[in-house]
Amino acid sequence: MIIRSPRKVALAAAALLAAGAALTLVPATAAQAKDEVKGNFAVTVNGKTYDPKGGKEDKIKDVGIPVGEKIVVNGVNVKFKIDPATLGVYDYTLTGAPDPERMVTEPTVVFTSKVPVLSAAQRSGVKLERMDLKDDNVTIILRSAGGKMKFQAKDHAQGGIFQQEPEFAGNVEIEHTLGPKLFYFTNEFTGKINFGDGQDPVTKAQSSTGYHEMLLGKDSPQVTTKLYQDGAVTRWSVASGGRMGGVLGEDAIELSQGATNCTSKCQAQNRIRGSVPVPPLPTDPTPLPVPAQN
């Protein structure tokens, strides 16, 4: 059970500041540990479940998806569904499975949906062009009459990588809706917008880095324009070849420069690997207000 306790988080952050640790460096060993295989994805397509074991790999290509069928991705730490009818992601969830880095102790929906705004013509004729599945990594590419949508995910206690990349003739609007317990807020230490739930697990009162964990994340856009923001929803215009990603845990508050302006053959140079200062956790997050409607 998770008990709301922002005061505990506040005390932990204050203790860090009092100790003169307003900025802390994540040890390289911690970053390396995040690259270890700790999860295992199983993906169900058209009633068949693919679940390779022990470093083996499953690849499938050019598979038709019957109307109404969803692609179901289940991991040890992360699970979600992809609906070919909308090319959207639904119920991206942290399971809360036992792990020293977990941020929740029960299944928690982080995103209710991540859905592109496309016409019926653009969404027609969807096929699974390719799926690559190995251990805790999965890549799924759907092709429709209008273009492609690529999904990449990692099964990690703090989410790991998740990216949604459109390839259409023009920009694609993607709307993110947070889970019912989460909200967007302005981080008091960084001035950036994060999302979280203001909670920390009672069963994990203190992390290995010396302060309380909480469910904390941020949207990670590349070649995008933000169109709308409130406490539960963001809408982004994403260029073809750009992407909407997300990060959780310490990566969500690292003082990095952000993603590069890259739409083709992008390198993994945005991965920080513990080399950038990490400020304290926010003390008492307040949801962003809903903008007034004209």
PDB file of C-alpha atoms in Angstrom, residues 163 218-224 242-245 256-263 266-267 269-272:
ATOM      1  CA  GLN A 163       9.576   6.343 -27.103  1.00  0.00           C
ATOM      2  CA  LYS A 218       9.081  13.994 -17.258  1.00  0.00           C
ATOM      3  CA  ASP A 219       8.100  14.015 -20.909  1.00  0.00           C
ATOM      4  CA  SER A 220      11.145  13.807 -23.161  1.00  0.00           C
ATOM      5  CA  PRO A 221      10.360  15.412 -26.545  1.00  0.00           C
ATOM      6  CA  GLN A 222      12.622  15.604 -29.587  1.00  0.00           C
ATOM      7  CA  VAL A 223      11.839  17.883 -32.569  1.00  0.00           C
ATOM      8  CA  THR A 224       8.462  18.837 -31.107  1.00  0.00           C
ATOM      9  CA  GLY A 242      10.983  13.187 -34.109  1.00  0.00           C
ATOM     10  CA  ARG A 243       9.754  11.434 -30.999  1.00  0.00           C
ATOM     11  CA  MET A 244       7.855  11.679 -27.749  1.00  0.00           C
ATOM     12  CA  GLY A 245       9.641   9.861 -24.983  1.00  0.00           C
ATOM     13  CA  SER A 256      20.996  17.961 -18.799  1.00  0.00           C
ATOM     14  CA  GLN A 257      20.821  20.048 -21.972  1.00  0.00           C
ATOM     15  CA  GLY A 258      17.888  18.061 -23.344  1.00  0.00           C
ATOM     16  CA  ALA A 259      17.465  16.203 -26.607  1.00  0.00           C
ATOM     17  CA  THR A 260      19.221  17.204 -29.803  1.00  0.00           C
ATOM     18  CA  ASN A 261      17.340  18.370 -32.918  1.00  0.00           C
ATOM     19  CA  CYS A 262      17.652  15.051 -34.740  1.00  0.00           C
ATOM     20  CA  THR A 263      15.179  13.185 -36.976  1.00  0.00           C
ATOM     21  CA  CYS A 266      20.042   9.724 -34.107  1.00  0.00           C
ATOM     22  CA  GLN A 267      22.698   8.535 -31.683  1.00  0.00           C
ATOM     23  CA  GLN A 269      24.058  10.748 -26.926  1.00  0.00           C
ATOM     24  CA  ASN A 270      21.153  11.973 -24.815  1.00  0.00           C
ATOM     25  CA  ARG A 271      21.788   9.251 -22.247  1.00  0.00           C
ATOM     26  CA  ILE A 272      23.435  10.928 -19.266  1.00  0.00           C
TER      27      ILE A 272
END
